């Protein structure tokens, strides 16, 4: 992956986190019917940043305890756990 591609993924992650924080401030909770909260784990895998990916999945599990997610999200979560040991 080129540095420009990795910067683009980092920007996407930051944009998603910013949008989720804005929803939390505005609505007092999360209205994530579009589903961007599932994307950062995929981006962390592409960046091979497993530590940050695990931090994101811990936040996800704490914030959305009833959300089972999509199969590709769960698979990415499992890969993050495996790669982190």
PDB file of C-alpha atoms in Angstrom:
ATOM      1  CA  UNK A   1       0.000   0.000   0.000  1.00  0.00           C
ATOM      2  CA  UNK A   2       1.359   3.371  -0.942  1.00  0.00           C
ATOM      3  CA  UNK A   3       1.620   6.186   1.603  1.00  0.00           C
ATOM      4  CA  UNK A   4      -1.083   8.113  -0.219  1.00  0.00           C
ATOM      5  CA  UNK A   5      -3.478   5.161   0.008  1.00  0.00           C
ATOM      6  CA  UNK A   6      -2.809   4.742   3.710  1.00  0.00           C
ATOM      7  CA  UNK A   7      -3.378   8.471   4.295  1.00  0.00           C
ATOM      8  CA  UNK A   8      -6.680   8.182   2.444  1.00  0.00           C
ATOM      9  CA  UNK A   9      -7.786   5.302   4.701  1.00  0.00           C
ATOM     10  CA  UNK A  10      -6.730   7.191   7.820  1.00  0.00           C
ATOM     11  CA  UNK A  11      -8.783  10.169   6.635  1.00  0.00           C
ATOM     12  CA  UNK A  12     -11.814   7.919   6.046  1.00  0.00           C
ATOM     13  CA  UNK A  13     -11.532   6.537   9.572  1.00  0.00           C
ATOM     14  CA  UNK A  14     -11.266  10.031  11.039  1.00  0.00           C
ATOM     15  CA  UNK A  15     -14.291  11.203   9.021  1.00  0.00           C
ATOM     16  CA  UNK A  16     -16.397   8.280  10.254  1.00  0.00           C
ATOM     17  CA  UNK A  17     -15.385   8.880  13.869  1.00  0.00           C
ATOM     18  CA  UNK A  18     -16.143  12.584  13.489  1.00  0.00           C
ATOM     19  CA  UNK A  19     -19.595  11.850  12.034  1.00  0.00           C
ATOM     20  CA  UNK A  20     -20.413   9.419  14.846  1.00  0.00           C
ATOM     21  CA  UNK A  21     -19.316  11.958  17.466  1.00  0.00           C
ATOM     22  CA  UNK A  22     -21.466  14.634  15.823  1.00  0.00           C
ATOM     23  CA  UNK A  23     -24.496  12.334  15.910  1.00  0.00           C
ATOM     24  CA  UNK A  24     -23.876  11.624  19.580  1.00  0.00           C
ATOM     25  CA  UNK A  25     -23.709  15.363  20.362  1.00  0.00           C
ATOM     26  CA  UNK A  26     -26.700  16.262  18.223  1.00  0.00           C
ATOM     27  CA  UNK A  27     -29.079  13.402  19.023  1.00  0.00           C
ATOM     28  CA  UNK A  28     -27.800  12.243  22.393  1.00  0.00           C
ATOM     29  CA  UNK A  29     -27.172   8.812  20.881  1.00  0.00           C
ATOM     30  CA  UNK A  30     -26.300   7.128  17.624  1.00  0.00           C
ATOM     31  CA  UNK A  31     -28.595   7.018  14.616  1.00  0.00           C
ATOM     32  CA  UNK A  32     -26.413   5.004  12.341  1.00  0.00           C
ATOM     33  CA  UNK A  33     -28.912   3.603   9.894  1.00  0.00           C
ATOM     34  CA  UNK A  34     -26.399   3.989   7.048  1.00  0.00           C
ATOM     35  CA  UNK A  35     -23.945   1.703   8.811  1.00  0.00           C
ATOM     36  CA  UNK A  36     -20.596   3.518   8.602  1.00  0.00           C
ATOM     37  CA  UNK A  37     -19.738   2.278  12.092  1.00  0.00           C
ATOM     38  CA  UNK A  38     -18.899  -1.098  10.553  1.00  0.00           C
ATOM     39  CA  UNK A  39     -16.265   0.239   8.143  1.00  0.00           C
ATOM     40  CA  UNK A  40     -13.298   1.255  10.349  1.00  0.00           C
ATOM     41  CA  UNK A  41     -12.426  -2.331  11.265  1.00  0.00           C
ATOM     42  CA  UNK A  42     -11.995  -3.124   7.560  1.00  0.00           C
ATOM     43  CA  UNK A  43      -9.803  -0.058   7.112  1.00  0.00           C
ATOM     44  CA  UNK A  44      -7.656  -0.972  10.119  1.00  0.00           C
ATOM     45  CA  UNK A  45      -7.118  -4.408   8.589  1.00  0.00           C
ATOM     46  CA  UNK A  46      -6.037  -2.854   5.309  1.00  0.00           C
ATOM     47  CA  UNK A  47      -3.619  -0.613   7.205  1.00  0.00           C
ATOM     48  CA  UNK A  48      -2.382  -3.591   9.284  1.00  0.00           C
ATOM     49  CA  UNK A  49      -2.951  -1.465  12.405  1.00  0.00           C
ATOM     50  CA  UNK A  50      -4.232  -4.266  14.613  1.00  0.00           C
ATOM     51  CA  UNK A  51      -3.841  -2.455  17.919  1.00  0.00           C
ATOM     52  CA  UNK A  52      -6.012   0.474  16.811  1.00  0.00           C
ATOM     53  CA  UNK A  53      -8.456  -1.979  15.231  1.00  0.00           C
ATOM     54  CA  UNK A  54      -8.861  -3.783  18.539  1.00  0.00           C
ATOM     55  CA  UNK A  55      -9.358  -0.486  20.342  1.00  0.00           C
ATOM     56  CA  UNK A  56     -12.112   0.373  17.870  1.00  0.00           C
ATOM     57  CA  UNK A  57     -13.821  -3.009  18.283  1.00  0.00           C
ATOM     58  CA  UNK A  58     -13.701  -2.653  22.086  1.00  0.00           C
ATOM     59  CA  UNK A  59     -15.378   0.749  21.738  1.00  0.00           C
ATOM     60  CA  UNK A  60     -17.939  -0.777  19.356  1.00  0.00           C
ATOM     61  CA  UNK A  61     -18.771  -3.610  21.772  1.00  0.00           C
ATOM     62  CA  UNK A  62     -19.154  -1.163  24.662  1.00  0.00           C
ATOM     63  CA  UNK A  63     -21.215   1.382  22.716  1.00  0.00           C
ATOM     64  CA  UNK A  64     -23.448  -1.035  20.775  1.00  0.00           C
ATOM     65  CA  UNK A  65     -23.827  -4.095  23.034  1.00  0.00           C
ATOM     66  CA  UNK A  66     -26.949  -5.429  21.283  1.00  0.00           C
ATOM     67  CA  UNK A  67     -25.595  -4.953  17.763  1.00  0.00           C
ATOM     68  CA  UNK A  68     -24.456  -8.236  16.238  1.00  0.00           C
ATOM     69  CA  UNK A  69     -23.075  -6.571  13.114  1.00  0.00           C
ATOM     70  CA  UNK A  70     -22.726  -7.849   9.589  1.00  0.00           C
ATOM     71  CA  UNK A  71     -20.857 -11.063   8.738  1.00  0.00           C
ATOM     72  CA  UNK A  72     -17.966  -9.240   7.067  1.00  0.00           C
ATOM     73  CA  UNK A  73     -17.627  -6.983  10.118  1.00  0.00           C
ATOM     74  CA  UNK A  74     -17.524  -9.995  12.435  1.00  0.00           C
ATOM     75  CA  UNK A  75     -14.998 -11.735  10.201  1.00  0.00           C
ATOM     76  CA  UNK A  76     -12.797  -8.634  10.247  1.00  0.00           C
ATOM     77  CA  UNK A  77     -13.096  -8.530  14.019  1.00  0.00           C
ATOM     78  CA  UNK A  78     -12.009 -12.169  14.212  1.00  0.00           C
ATOM     79  CA  UNK A  79      -9.014 -11.482  11.962  1.00  0.00           C
ATOM     80  CA  UNK A  80      -8.026  -8.511  14.142  1.00  0.00           C
ATOM     81  CA  UNK A  81      -8.153 -10.739  17.207  1.00  0.00           C
ATOM     82  CA  UNK A  82      -6.128 -13.465  15.478  1.00  0.00           C
ATOM     83  CA  UNK A  83      -3.467 -11.093  14.176  1.00  0.00           C
ATOM     84  CA  UNK A  84      -3.125  -9.482  17.593  1.00  0.00           C
ATOM     85  CA  UNK A  85      -2.479 -12.812  19.234  1.00  0.00           C
TER      86      UNK A  85
END
